[in-house]
CSV table of C-alpha atoms in Angstrom, one decimal:
chain,number,residue,atom,x,y,z
I,7,MET,CA,61.9,110.1,109.6
I,8,ALA,CA,58.9,110.4,111.9
I,9,ALA,CA,58.8,108.6,115.2
I,10,THR,CA,55.7,106.7,114.1
I,11,ASN,CA,57.6,105.0,111.3
I,12,ALA,CA,60.7,104.0,113.4
I,13,GLY,CA,60.7,100.4,112.2
I,14,PRO,CA,62.7,100.8,109.0
I,15,VAL,CA,65.1,103.2,110.7
I,16,ARG,CA,65.8,100.7,113.4
I,17,TRP,CA,66.3,97.8,111.0
I,18,SER,CA,68.6,99.9,108.8
I,19,TRP,CA,71.1,99.7,111.7
I,20,VAL,CA,71.2,95.9,111.8
I,21,PRO,CA,73.3,95.4,108.7
I,22,ARG,CA,75.6,98.3,109.7
I,23,ALA,CA,76.2,96.8,113.1
I,24,LEU,CA,76.8,93.3,111.6
I,25,ALA,CA,79.2,94.7,109.1
I,26,ILE,CA,81.3,96.4,111.9
I,27,ALA,CA,81.2,93.1,113.9
I,28,PHE,CA,82.2,91.2,110.7
I,29,ALA,CA,85.2,93.5,110.1
I,30,LEU,CA,86.3,93.1,113.7
I,31,PHE,CA,86.0,89.3,113.3
I,32,LEU,CA,88.1,89.3,110.2
I,33,GLY,CA,90.6,91.6,111.9
I,34,VAL,CA,91.2,89.0,114.7
I,35,PHE,CA,92.9,86.8,112.1
I,36,ALA,CA,95.6,89.5,111.7
I,37,LEU,CA,96.8,89.0,115.3
I,38,ASP,CA,98.7,85.9,114.3
I,39,VAL,CA,101.5,88.0,112.8
I,40,PHE,CA,102.7,89.0,116.3
I,41,GLN,CA,103.7,85.3,116.9
I,42,GLU,CA,105.9,85.1,113.8
I,43,GLY,CA,109.0,86.9,115.3
I,44,TYR,CA,109.2,89.5,112.5
I,45,ALA,CA,111.2,92.7,112.7
I,46,LEU,CA,109.2,95.9,112.8
I,47,GLY,CA,109.1,96.6,109.0
I,48,PRO,CA,108.1,93.1,107.9
I,49,LEU,CA,105.7,92.9,110.9
I,50,LEU,CA,103.9,96.1,109.7
I,51,LEU,CA,103.7,94.8,106.2
I,52,ALA,CA,102.4,91.4,107.3
I,53,LEU,CA,99.8,93.2,109.5
I,54,LEU,CA,98.7,95.3,106.6
I,55,MET,CA,98.3,92.3,104.4
I,56,HIS,CA,96.3,90.4,107.0
I,57,LEU,CA,94.0,93.4,107.5
I,58,VAL,CA,93.1,93.8,103.8
I,59,PRO,CA,89.8,91.7,104.1
I,60,SER,CA,88.8,94.0,107.1
I,61,MET,CA,89.6,97.1,105.0
I,62,LEU,CA,87.5,95.8,102.1
I,63,VAL,CA,84.5,95.1,104.5
I,64,LEU,CA,84.9,98.7,105.9
I,65,LEU,CA,85.1,100.1,102.4
I,66,ALA,CA,81.9,98.3,101.5
I,67,LEU,CA,80.3,99.5,104.7
I,68,GLY,CA,81.2,103.1,103.8
I,69,VAL,CA,79.5,102.7,100.4
I,70,ALA,CA,76.5,100.9,102.0
I,71,TRP,CA,76.1,103.6,104.7
I,72,ARG,CA,75.3,106.1,102.0
I,73,TRP,CA,73.8,103.9,99.2
I,74,SER,CA,72.3,100.8,100.7
I,75,ARG,CA,71.5,99.2,97.4
I,76,TRP,CA,75.0,99.6,96.0
I,77,GLY,CA,76.5,98.5,99.3
I,78,GLY,CA,74.3,95.5,99.5
I,79,TRP,CA,75.4,94.3,96.1
I,80,LEU,CA,79.0,95.1,97.0
I,81,PHE,CA,78.8,92.8,100.1
I,82,ILE,CA,77.2,90.1,98.1
I,83,ALA,CA,80.0,90.5,95.5
I,84,LEU,CA,82.6,90.2,98.3
I,85,GLY,CA,81.1,87.0,99.5
I,86,ALA,CA,80.9,85.6,96.0
I,87,ALA,CA,84.5,86.7,95.2
I,88,TYR,CA,85.8,84.9,98.2
I,89,MET,CA,84.2,81.7,97.1
I,90,ALA,CA,85.4,82.2,93.5
I,91,ILE,CA,89.0,82.9,94.4
I,92,PHE,CA,89.4,80.2,97.0
I,93,TRP,CA,87.1,77.6,95.5
I,94,HIS,CA,87.6,74.0,96.7
I,95,PRO,CA,84.7,71.6,97.3
I,96,ALA,CA,86.0,70.6,100.7
I,97,ARG,CA,86.0,74.1,102.1
I,98,TRP,CA,82.3,74.7,102.6
I,99,PRO,CA,82.8,75.5,106.4
I,100,ALA,CA,85.1,78.4,105.4
I,101,TYR,CA,82.5,79.5,102.9
I,102,LEU,CA,79.8,79.6,105.6
I,103,ILE,CA,82.1,81.4,108.0
I,104,ILE,CA,83.5,84.1,105.6
I,105,SER,CA,81.1,84.3,102.6
I,106,GLY,CA,77.9,83.6,104.6
I,107,PRO,CA,78.0,86.7,106.8
I,108,ALA,CA,79.1,88.9,103.8
I,109,ILE,CA,76.1,87.7,101.7
I,110,LEU,CA,73.7,88.0,104.6
I,111,ILE,CA,74.8,91.6,105.3
I,112,GLY,CA,74.4,92.4,101.6
I,113,VAL,CA,70.9,91.0,101.6
I,114,LEU,CA,70.0,92.9,104.8
I,115,PHE,CA,71.3,96.1,103.2
I,116,LEU,CA,69.1,95.5,100.2
I,117,LEU,CA,66.1,94.8,102.4
I,118,SER,CA,66.7,97.8,104.7
I,119,ARG,CA,66.1,100.3,101.9
I,120,GLU,CA,63.2,102.6,102.7
I,121,PRO,CA,60.2,102.2,100.4
I,122,GLY,CA,60.4,105.7,99.0
I,123,GLN,CA,64.1,105.6,98.5
I,124,GLY,CA,64.9,106.0,94.8
I,125,ARG,CA,68.1,105.8,92.9
I,126,PRO,CA,71.3,106.9,94.7
I,127,ASP,CA,72.7,110.3,94.2
């Protein structure tokens, strides 16, 4: 892309950086397994289970890095799936903290597409 049209290129990095930060944020919740007093095997299994949300976000980021439209919809689907799976009317703060960033990142990926970008390969 030419230097004169650097705006869309710069804005295409915003959802990517936010997705990396969101994966790191979700990964922080996995640190509580170290306080449980598990043996090594159960500790690694618990750590793996706690890191599944971060892995899903990184998987969606990998898709969105190559195909921003598909990745954008995937992030929106992740946010909607969290609300659908853990639905309870009193949990709206959790929806804002977990689903909100995922949906925002998805929308930003959809908006960051270049005007001439056609269907993904």
